[in-house]
CSV table of C-alpha atoms in Angstrom, one decimal:
chain,number,residue,atom,x,y,z
A,1,MET,CA,0.0,0.0,0.0
A,2,ARG,CA,1.2,3.5,-0.7
A,3,ILE,CA,0.4,6.4,1.5
A,4,GLU,CA,-1.1,9.2,-0.5
A,5,VAL,CA,-2.3,11.7,2.0
A,6,ASP,CA,-1.7,12.8,5.6
A,7,ALA,CA,-3.7,10.6,8.0
A,8,VAL,CA,-4.1,10.0,11.7
A,9,ALA,CA,-5.5,7.2,13.9
A,10,GLY,CA,-5.7,6.9,17.7
A,11,THR,CA,-5.7,9.4,20.6
A,12,LEU,CA,-3.5,10.8,23.3
A,13,GLU,CA,-5.4,8.9,26.0
A,14,SER,CA,-3.6,6.6,28.3
A,15,SER,CA,-3.3,3.1,26.9
A,16,ASP,CA,-3.8,4.3,23.4
A,17,ALA,CA,-1.3,5.3,20.7
A,18,LEU,CA,-1.6,8.2,18.2
A,19,VAL,CA,-0.2,7.3,14.8
A,20,ARG,CA,0.3,9.8,12.1
A,21,VAL,CA,1.4,9.0,8.5
A,22,SER,CA,2.3,11.2,5.6
A,23,PRO,CA,3.5,10.6,2.0
A,24,ALA,CA,7.3,10.5,1.4
A,25,GLU,CA,9.9,9.1,-1.0
A,26,GLU,CA,11.6,7.2,1.8
A,27,LEU,CA,10.5,5.3,4.9
A,28,ARG,CA,11.0,7.0,8.2
A,29,ILE,CA,9.6,5.8,11.5
A,30,GLU,CA,9.7,7.6,14.8
A,31,VAL,CA,8.3,6.3,18.0
A,32,THR,CA,8.0,8.1,21.3
A,33,SER,CA,6.6,6.2,24.2
A,34,THR,CA,5.7,6.7,27.9
A,35,VAL,CA,7.3,3.3,28.4
A,36,GLU,CA,10.3,3.8,26.2
A,37,ALA,CA,12.8,2.2,28.5
A,38,GLN,CA,10.9,-1.1,29.0
A,39,PHE,CA,9.1,-1.5,25.7
A,40,GLY,CA,10.6,0.9,23.2
A,41,ALA,CA,12.4,-1.7,21.1
A,42,GLU,CA,9.3,-4.0,21.1
A,43,ILE,CA,7.0,-1.2,20.0
A,44,ARG,CA,9.3,-0.3,17.1
A,45,ARG,CA,9.3,-4.0,16.1
A,46,THR,CA,5.5,-4.2,16.2
A,47,VAL,CA,5.2,-1.0,14.1
A,48,ALA,CA,7.7,-2.2,11.5
A,49,GLU,CA,6.0,-5.6,11.3
A,50,GLN,CA,2.6,-4.1,10.8
A,51,LEU,CA,3.9,-1.7,8.1
A,52,ASP,CA,5.5,-4.7,6.4
A,53,ARG,CA,2.2,-6.7,6.6
A,54,LEU,CA,0.5,-3.7,4.9
A,55,GLY,CA,3.1,-3.5,2.2
A,56,VAL,CA,4.2,0.0,3.2
A,57,THR,CA,7.7,0.8,2.0
A,58,GLU,CA,7.6,4.6,1.9
A,59,GLY,CA,6.2,7.2,4.2
A,60,LEU,CA,6.7,9.2,7.3
A,61,ILE,CA,5.3,7.3,10.3
A,62,SER,CA,5.2,8.8,13.7
A,63,VAL,CA,3.8,7.0,16.7
A,64,GLN,CA,3.0,8.6,20.0
A,65,ASP,CA,2.6,5.7,22.4
A,66,LYS,CA,0.8,6.2,25.8
A,67,GLY,CA,1.3,2.6,27.0
A,68,ALA,CA,-0.8,0.9,24.4
A,69,LEU,CA,-0.9,-2.9,24.2
A,70,ASP,CA,0.5,-4.6,21.2
A,71,PHE,CA,-2.8,-5.1,19.3
A,72,VAL,CA,-3.7,-1.5,19.9
A,73,ILE,CA,-0.5,-0.3,18.3
A,74,ARG,CA,-1.1,-2.6,15.3
A,75,ALA,CA,-4.7,-1.5,15.0
A,76,ARG,CA,-3.7,2.2,15.1
A,77,VAL,CA,-0.9,1.7,12.5
A,78,GLN,CA,-3.3,-0.1,10.3
A,79,GLY,CA,-6.0,2.5,10.7
A,80,ALA,CA,-3.7,5.4,9.9
A,81,VAL,CA,-2.2,3.6,6.9
A,82,LEU,CA,-5.6,2.6,5.4
A,83,ARG,CA,-6.7,6.2,5.7
A,84,GLY,CA,-3.5,7.5,4.3
A,85,ALA,CA,-3.6,5.1,1.4
A,86,GLN,CA,-7.3,5.9,0.9
A,87,ALA,CA,-7.6,2.2,0.4
A,88,ARG,CA,-10.5,-0.2,0.1
A,89,PRO,CA,-8.7,-3.2,1.4
A,90,ASP,CA,-9.3,-6.8,1.0
A,91,TRP,CA,-10.2,-7.5,4.7
A,92,ARG,CA,-9.5,-11.2,4.3
A,93,LYS,CA,-5.9,-10.4,3.7
A,94,LEU,CA,-5.4,-8.2,6.7
B,1,MET,CA,-7.8,4.7,40.6
B,2,SER,CA,-6.3,6.1,43.8
B,3,GLY,CA,-3.0,7.0,45.4
B,4,ALA,CA,-0.7,9.4,43.7
B,5,ASP,CA,-3.2,10.0,40.9
B,6,GLY,CA,-6.0,10.8,43.4
B,7,LEU,CA,-6.0,14.6,42.9
B,8,GLU,CA,-5.6,14.4,39.1
B,9,THR,CA,-8.3,11.8,38.8
B,10,ALA,CA,-10.7,13.8,40.9
B,11,VAL,CA,-10.2,16.8,38.7
B,12,GLU,CA,-10.6,14.8,35.6
B,13,ASP,CA,-13.7,13.1,36.9
B,14,GLY,CA,-15.3,16.4,37.7
B,15,CYS,CA,-14.0,18.0,34.6
B,16,ALA,CA,-16.0,18.5,31.4
B,17,ILE,CA,-14.3,19.3,28.1
B,18,GLY,CA,-16.2,21.8,25.9
B,19,LEU,CA,-15.7,24.3,23.2
B,20,VAL,CA,-15.9,28.1,22.9
B,21,ASP,CA,-16.4,29.4,19.4
B,22,ALA,CA,-14.6,32.8,19.4
B,23,ALA,CA,-17.0,34.2,16.8
B,24,ARG,CA,-20.2,33.2,18.5
B,25,ASP,CA,-19.8,32.7,22.2
B,26,ALA,CA,-19.1,36.2,23.6
B,27,ARG,CA,-19.7,35.1,27.2
B,28,GLY,CA,-17.4,32.1,26.9
B,29,LEU,CA,-14.8,34.3,25.3
B,30,GLU,CA,-14.9,36.7,28.2
B,31,GLN,CA,-14.3,33.9,30.6
B,32,VAL,CA,-11.4,32.7,28.6
B,33,ARG,CA,-10.0,36.2,28.4
B,34,GLY,CA,-10.2,36.4,32.2
B,35,LEU,CA,-8.4,33.0,32.7
B,36,LEU,CA,-5.7,34.0,30.2
B,37,LYS,CA,-5.3,37.4,31.9
B,38,ALA,CA,-4.8,35.7,35.3
B,39,SER,CA,-1.9,33.8,33.7
B,40,GLY,CA,-0.4,37.0,32.2
B,41,LEU,CA,-1.5,36.2,28.7
B,42,GLY,CA,-3.5,38.2,26.2
B,43,LEU,CA,-6.3,36.8,24.0
B,44,ASP,CA,-4.9,36.8,20.5
B,45,ALA,CA,-7.4,38.0,17.9
B,46,ASP,CA,-6.8,35.2,15.5
B,47,VAL,CA,-7.8,32.3,17.8
B,48,GLU,CA,-11.0,30.7,16.3
B,49,LEU,CA,-11.9,28.4,19.1
B,50,PHE,CA,-10.9,27.3,22.6
B,51,ALA,CA,-11.1,23.8,24.1
B,52,THR,CA,-12.2,24.4,27.6
B,53,ALA,CA,-12.3,22.4,30.8
B,54,ARG,CA,-15.0,23.2,33.3
B,55,ASP,CA,-15.9,21.9,36.7
B,56,ALA,CA,-19.3,20.6,37.8
B,57,SER,CA,-20.5,24.1,38.5
B,58,GLY,CA,-19.5,25.3,35.0
B,59,ARG,CA,-16.5,27.3,36.2
B,60,LEU,CA,-13.7,27.6,33.7
B,61,LEU,CA,-10.6,25.7,34.8
B,62,ALA,CA,-8.4,25.5,31.8
B,63,CYS,CA,-8.4,26.5,28.1
B,64,LEU,CA,-6.4,25.9,25.0
B,65,GLY,CA,-6.8,27.9,21.7
B,66,LEU,CA,-6.5,27.1,18.0
B,67,ALA,CA,-5.6,29.8,15.5
B,68,GLY,CA,-5.4,28.2,12.0
B,69,ASP,CA,-2.7,25.5,12.5
B,70,VAL,CA,-1.2,27.1,15.6
B,71,VAL,CA,-2.2,25.9,19.1
B,72,LYS,CA,-1.7,28.7,21.6
B,73,CYS,CA,-3.3,30.7,24.4
B,74,ALA,CA,-3.0,27.9,27.0
B,75,ALA,CA,-4.0,28.7,30.6
B,76,SER,CA,-5.2,26.9,33.6
B,77,ALA,CA,-6.4,27.8,37.1
B,78,PRO,CA,-3.8,27.3,39.8
B,79,GLU,CA,-5.6,24.3,41.4
B,80,VAL,CA,-5.6,22.3,38.2
B,81,ARG,CA,-2.7,19.9,37.9
B,82,GLY,CA,-1.5,20.2,34.3
B,83,GLU,CA,-1.1,16.9,32.6
B,84,GLY,CA,-4.4,15.0,32.5
B,85,VAL,CA,-6.5,18.0,31.7
B,86,THR,CA,-4.0,19.3,29.1
B,87,ALA,CA,-4.0,16.0,27.3
B,88,ARG,CA,-7.8,16.0,27.1
B,89,LEU,CA,-7.8,19.7,25.9
B,90,MET,CA,-5.2,18.8,23.3
B,91,GLN,CA,-7.2,15.8,22.0
B,92,ARG,CA,-10.2,18.1,21.5
B,93,ILE,CA,-8.0,20.6,19.7
B,94,LEU,CA,-6.6,17.8,17.5
B,95,ASP,CA,-10.1,16.6,16.7
B,96,GLU,CA,-11.3,20.1,15.8
B,97,ALA,CA,-8.3,20.8,13.7
B,98,SER,CA,-8.6,17.4,12.0
B,99,ASP,CA,-12.2,18.2,11.1
B,100,ARG,CA,-11.0,21.3,9.5
B,101,GLY,CA,-8.4,19.4,7.5
B,102,ARG,CA,-5.4,20.6,9.5
B,103,THR,CA,-3.2,17.7,10.6
B,104,HIS,CA,0.2,19.5,10.8
B,105,LEU,CA,-0.1,21.7,13.8
B,106,PHE,CA,2.3,24.1,15.6
B,107,ALA,CA,2.2,25.1,19.2
B,108,PHE,CA,3.4,28.4,20.7
B,109,THR,CA,3.6,28.6,24.4
B,110,ARG,CA,5.7,29.3,27.5
B,111,PRO,CA,8.9,27.3,27.9
B,112,GLY,CA,7.5,25.8,31.1
B,113,ASN,CA,4.9,23.9,29.0
B,114,ARG,CA,7.4,22.4,26.8
B,115,ALA,CA,7.6,19.0,28.5
B,116,ILE,CA,3.9,18.6,28.6
B,117,LEU,CA,3.6,19.3,24.9
B,118,GLU,CA,6.5,16.9,24.1
B,119,GLY,CA,4.5,14.3,26.0
B,120,LEU,CA,1.6,15.0,23.7
B,121,GLY,CA,3.5,14.4,20.5
B,122,PHE,CA,5.0,17.8,19.9
B,123,HIS,CA,8.6,18.4,19.0
B,124,ALA,CA,10.5,21.6,19.9
B,125,LEU,CA,11.8,23.7,17.1
B,126,ALA,CA,13.1,26.8,18.9
B,127,VAL,CA,13.2,28.2,22.5
B,128,THR,CA,13.7,31.6,23.9
B,129,ASP,CA,13.4,32.9,27.5
B,130,ASP,CA,9.7,33.7,26.9
B,131,ALA,CA,8.4,31.2,24.4
B,132,VAL,CA,8.9,27.8,22.7
B,133,LEU,CA,7.7,26.8,19.3
B,134,LEU,CA,6.8,23.2,18.6
B,135,GLU,CA,5.2,21.1,15.9
B,136,ASN,CA,3.3,17.9,16.1
B,137,THR,CA,5.6,15.8,13.9
B,138,PRO,CA,9.2,14.8,14.1
B,139,PHE,CA,9.5,15.2,10.3
B,140,GLY,CA,8.2,18.7,9.5
B,141,LEU,CA,11.2,20.9,9.8
B,142,SER,CA,13.7,18.2,8.7
B,143,SER,CA,11.7,17.5,5.6
B,144,TYR,CA,11.5,21.2,4.8
B,145,VAL,CA,15.2,21.7,5.3
B,146,ALA,CA,16.1,18.7,3.2
B,147,GLY,CA,14.0,20.2,0.4
B,148,LEU,CA,15.8,23.5,0.7
B,149,ALA,CA,19.3,21.9,0.6
B,150,ARG,CA,18.5,20.7,-2.9
B,151,LEU,CA,18.4,24.3,-3.9
B,152,ARG,CA,21.9,25.2,-2.6
B,153,ARG,CA,24.0,27.5,-4.8
B,154,PRO,CA,27.8,27.4,-4.7
B,155,GLY,CA,29.8,30.3,-3.3
B,156,ARG,CA,31.5,31.6,-0.3
B,157,ARG,CA,29.2,34.5,0.5
B,158,ILE,CA,25.5,33.4,0.3
B,159,GLY,CA,22.8,36.0,1.1
B,160,GLY,CA,19.3,35.7,2.5
B,161,VAL,CA,16.4,38.1,2.2
B,162,VAL,CA,12.8,37.7,3.6
B,163,LEU,CA,10.1,39.8,1.9
B,164,ASN,CA,6.4,40.1,2.4
B,165,ALA,CA,6.3,42.3,-0.7
B,166,ASN,CA,2.7,43.4,-0.4
B,167,PRO,CA,3.1,44.2,-3.4
B,168,PHE,CA,6.7,44.0,-4.8
B,169,THR,CA,8.0,47.5,-5.2
B,170,LEU,CA,11.1,49.2,-6.6
B,171,GLY,CA,12.2,49.4,-3.0
B,172,HIS,CA,12.2,45.6,-2.7
B,173,ARG,CA,13.9,45.3,-6.0
B,174,TYR,CA,16.6,47.7,-4.9
B,175,LEU,CA,17.2,45.6,-1.7
B,176,VAL,CA,17.5,42.4,-3.8
B,177,GLU,CA,19.8,44.1,-6.2
B,178,ARG,CA,22.1,45.4,-3.5
B,179,ALA,CA,22.1,42.1,-1.6
B,180,ALA,CA,22.9,40.2,-4.8
B,181,SER,CA,25.8,42.5,-5.7
B,182,GLU,CA,27.5,41.6,-2.4
B,183,CYS,CA,27.0,37.9,-2.6
B,184,ASP,CA,27.9,34.9,-4.8
B,185,ALA,CA,24.2,33.8,-4.6
B,186,LEU,CA,21.1,35.1,-2.9
B,187,HIS,CA,18.0,33.3,-1.5
B,188,VAL,CA,14.8,35.4,-1.4
B,189,PHE,CA,12.0,34.1,0.8
B,190,VAL,CA,8.5,35.4,0.2
B,191,VAL,CA,6.2,35.3,3.3
B,192,GLY,CA,3.7,32.5,2.6
B,193,GLU,CA,0.7,33.6,4.8
B,194,ASP,CA,-2.5,34.8,3.1
B,195,ALA,CA,-2.9,37.6,5.6
B,196,SER,CA,-2.0,40.6,3.5
B,197,ALA,CA,-3.9,42.7,1.0
B,198,PHE,CA,-2.3,40.7,-1.8
B,199,ASP,CA,-2.5,36.9,-1.5
B,200,ALA,CA,0.7,34.8,-1.2
B,201,ALA,CA,0.5,33.4,-4.7
B,202,THR,CA,0.2,36.9,-6.3
B,203,ARG,CA,3.0,38.3,-4.1
B,204,LEU,CA,5.3,35.4,-5.0
B,205,ARG,CA,4.5,35.8,-8.8
B,206,LEU,CA,5.3,39.6,-8.7
B,207,VAL,CA,8.5,38.9,-6.8
B,208,ARG,CA,9.6,36.4,-9.4
B,209,GLU,CA,8.7,38.6,-12.3
B,210,GLY,CA,10.1,41.7,-10.7
B,211,ILE,CA,13.5,40.0,-10.0
B,212,ALA,CA,13.6,38.5,-13.4
B,213,GLY,CA,13.8,42.0,-14.7
B,214,LEU,CA,17.2,42.3,-12.9
B,215,ASP,CA,18.6,39.7,-15.1
B,216,LEU,CA,20.6,38.0,-12.3
B,217,GLY,CA,19.8,34.5,-13.6
B,218,GLU,CA,20.9,31.5,-11.5
B,219,GLN,CA,22.4,33.8,-8.9
B,220,VAL,CA,19.0,34.5,-7.2
B,221,VAL,CA,16.7,31.8,-5.9
B,222,VAL,CA,13.2,32.8,-5.0
B,223,HIS,CA,11.5,30.5,-2.4
B,224,PRO,CA,7.8,30.4,-1.7
B,225,GLY,CA,7.0,31.0,1.9
B,226,SER,CA,6.7,28.2,4.4
B,227,ARG,CA,5.4,27.7,7.9
B,228,TYR,CA,9.0,28.0,9.1
B,229,ILE,CA,9.8,31.6,8.1
B,230,VAL,CA,7.8,34.7,9.1
B,231,SER,CA,4.5,32.7,9.5
B,232,ARG,CA,1.7,32.8,12.1
B,233,ALA,CA,3.6,30.0,13.8
B,234,THR,CA,7.1,31.5,14.0
B,235,PHE,CA,6.3,35.2,14.2
B,236,PRO,CA,2.6,35.6,15.2
B,237,ASN,CA,2.9,39.3,16.2
B,238,TYR,CA,3.7,40.2,12.6
B,239,PHE,CA,0.1,39.2,11.7
B,240,LEU,CA,-1.7,40.4,14.8
B,241,ALA,CA,-2.9,44.0,14.9
B,242,ARG,CA,-1.6,44.5,18.4
B,243,GLU,CA,1.9,45.8,18.8
B,244,ASP,CA,3.4,45.1,22.2
B,245,ALA,CA,6.4,43.7,24.1
B,246,ARG,CA,5.6,40.2,23.0
B,247,ALA,CA,6.8,41.1,19.5
B,248,SER,CA,10.3,40.5,20.7
B,249,ALA,CA,9.5,37.0,22.0
B,250,ALA,CA,8.0,35.9,18.8
B,251,ALA,CA,10.8,37.3,16.6
B,252,GLY,CA,13.4,35.3,18.5
B,253,LEU,CA,11.8,32.0,17.6
B,254,ASP,CA,11.7,32.9,13.9
B,255,LEU,CA,15.2,34.2,13.8
B,256,GLN,CA,16.5,31.2,15.7
B,257,LEU,CA,14.9,28.8,13.2
B,258,PHE,CA,16.5,30.8,10.4
B,259,ARG,CA,19.9,30.6,11.9
B,260,THR,CA,19.9,27.0,13.1
B,261,ALA,CA,17.9,25.3,10.4
B,262,ILE,CA,17.3,27.4,7.2
B,263,ALA,CA,20.6,29.1,6.8
B,264,PRO,CA,22.8,26.0,7.3
B,265,ALA,CA,20.7,24.1,4.7
B,266,LEU,CA,21.5,26.8,2.1
B,267,GLY,CA,24.9,27.9,3.4
B,268,ILE,CA,23.6,31.4,4.1
B,269,THR,CA,26.2,33.7,5.6
B,270,ASP,CA,24.6,37.1,5.3
B,271,ARG,CA,21.1,38.4,5.8
B,272,PHE,CA,19.9,41.6,4.2
B,273,VAL,CA,17.0,43.8,5.4
B,274,GLY,CA,15.7,47.2,4.5
B,275,THR,CA,15.6,49.9,7.2
B,276,GLU,CA,12.2,50.2,8.6
B,277,PRO,CA,10.8,53.7,9.1
B,278,LEU,CA,7.1,52.9,9.5
B,279,SER,CA,6.2,49.6,11.3
B,280,PRO,CA,7.2,49.3,15.0
B,281,VAL,CA,6.8,45.5,14.8
B,282,THR,CA,9.1,45.2,11.8
B,283,ALA,CA,11.6,47.7,13.3
B,284,ALA,CA,11.7,45.5,16.5
B,285,TYR,CA,12.2,42.5,14.4
B,286,ASN,CA,15.2,44.1,12.6
B,287,ALA,CA,16.8,45.0,16.0
B,288,GLU,CA,16.3,41.4,17.3
B,289,MET,CA,17.9,40.2,14.1
B,290,ARG,CA,21.3,41.4,15.0
B,291,TRP,CA,21.1,39.7,18.3
B,292,TRP,CA,19.8,36.3,17.2
B,293,LEU,CA,21.7,36.0,13.9
B,294,ALA,CA,25.0,37.6,14.7
B,295,GLU,CA,25.5,37.6,18.4
B,296,ALA,CA,23.5,35.0,20.4
B,297,PRO,CA,25.6,32.0,21.5
B,298,LEU,CA,23.7,29.4,19.5
B,299,ASP,CA,24.9,26.1,18.2
B,300,ALA,CA,25.1,27.4,14.6
B,301,PRO,CA,27.4,29.7,12.7
B,302,PRO,CA,26.6,33.5,13.1
B,303,ILE,CA,25.1,35.3,10.2
B,304,ALA,CA,26.2,38.9,9.3
B,305,VAL,CA,23.2,41.3,9.3
B,306,HIS,CA,23.1,44.2,6.8
B,307,GLU,CA,20.5,46.9,7.0
B,308,VAL,CA,20.2,48.5,3.6
B,309,ALA,CA,18.9,52.1,3.5
B,310,ARG,CA,15.6,52.2,1.7
B,311,LEU,CA,15.3,53.4,-1.8
B,312,GLU,CA,13.8,56.9,-2.0
B,313,VAL,CA,11.6,58.3,-4.7
B,314,ASP,CA,10.4,61.9,-4.6
B,315,GLY,CA,12.3,62.3,-1.3
B,316,GLU,CA,10.3,59.5,0.4
B,317,ALA,CA,11.2,55.9,1.2
B,318,VAL,CA,9.5,53.6,-1.2
B,319,SER,CA,7.2,51.3,0.7
B,320,ALA,CA,4.5,48.9,-0.1
B,321,SER,CA,2.0,50.8,2.1
B,322,ARG,CA,2.5,53.9,-0.1
B,323,VAL,CA,1.6,51.8,-3.1
B,324,ARG,CA,-1.5,50.4,-1.4
B,325,GLN,CA,-2.6,53.9,-0.5
B,326,GLY,CA,-2.2,55.0,-4.1
B,327,LEU,CA,-4.1,51.9,-5.2
B,328,ALA,CA,-6.9,52.6,-2.7
B,329,SER,CA,-7.3,56.2,-4.0
B,330,GLY,CA,-7.1,55.1,-7.6
B,331,ASP,CA,-4.0,57.2,-8.2
B,332,LEU,CA,-2.0,54.8,-10.3
B,333,ASP,CA,0.2,57.6,-11.9
B,334,ALA,CA,1.8,58.2,-8.5
B,335,VAL,CA,2.1,54.5,-7.9
B,336,ALA,CA,3.8,54.0,-11.3
B,337,ARG,CA,7.0,55.7,-10.0
B,338,LEU,CA,7.2,53.2,-7.1
B,339,VAL,CA,6.8,49.8,-8.7
B,340,PRO,CA,8.4,47.7,-11.5
B,341,GLY,CA,6.5,46.8,-14.7
B,342,PRO,CA,4.9,43.5,-13.7
B,343,THR,CA,3.5,45.0,-10.4
B,344,LEU,CA,2.1,48.0,-12.2
B,345,ALA,CA,0.5,45.8,-14.8
B,346,HIS,CA,-1.2,43.8,-12.0
B,347,LEU,CA,-2.3,46.9,-10.2
B,348,ARG,CA,-3.8,48.3,-13.4
B,349,SER,CA,-5.7,45.0,-13.9
B,350,LEU,CA,-7.2,45.5,-10.4
B,351,VAL,CA,-8.3,49.1,-11.1
B,352,SER,CA,-9.7,48.3,-14.5
B,353,PRO,CA,-10.8,44.7,-14.5
B,354,GLY,CA,-11.5,44.7,-18.2
B,355,HIS,CA,-7.7,44.9,-18.8
B,356,ARG,CA,-7.0,41.5,-17.3
B,357,ARG,CA,-3.5,40.1,-17.6
């Protein structure tokens, strides 16, 4: 999937994550987290895996994590990417 | 939830987030004005809406304003512990901004609020003693600067000029000419905000056409304005009618960004500006320029500042306001002596719409 427009998913609430995507010619991911020390690496891995699963190879991805569980981060990344790609996805494949 | 969070939870539980529409809710606006005043802040005229936090009795506890893509005018009553309420206010602001198609936001606030905003996804761009400028993405400034770097020109002495050019006059042209004569290459930035009599696109076009007449070719690069140089985000007081001491705080952020981010990307070593006889805000900006660009101990090379005496026609400094006055009174003959061909042609097309360019 290719990100075509700026898009957002999630909120700043505790246990959620705010994911912002925008179009770019390169892939850049930046994560800030309230639990950076304990889970920073794991969160980055989750984000990278989800982007890979969605076929995203280019874009600016910023994640503001407020202690979200793994599936929440994946859901927010997916939400932002789908909005950014203005996609009508094949849900069976996601 | 209890323990250390007790007080914050209690406030949050009793705290309702609402909205004050600056154009429609006069009473709400007065309450906001009062809260801002108690924190030593004014109510900026360009704020469209405020996210508000009220207690059970409806008393205003905290507010956060949105002016275009700039989040500012943040205040809270002393008994409110910042973080939980600020996050809820910010989420409301993000939602309102997003509904209006604005996803890239800036924040302009006191340095003391920096940590809270960084916890809410903002990244600091510049800090002075009185204010900090942030944006809600880690990629904004760096993407902009990377784009600028592609437009570098070779040379030892590289100049920079920032113009509003409302519209482009012989005075602006003279400044550009003088600056270019002293540099190997010159970068001209045209203010990008649509807050002047002539919109940004028109001003940019007249700058390009007016400079083309100087035949300087590749030596001069004209850049369309951005959020990062003389914008409502970096230098709000330039756009607000009120002229007060806060003009100096806002100029510092803009100038810092220029020196630490924009100038290095293009190799700018010298900045040129016209002397400013008429606008106190612009005069204050020029004075600050020397401090921030040439003298302040920043982690970026100093930039030499040159004030160029304004071009005079008929014994008076040429200024865009003179041109606008002439246009308003329909006296294009007087104006013709003050502007280059392309600008005059545009002004004529405004006065007699039949003769469209």
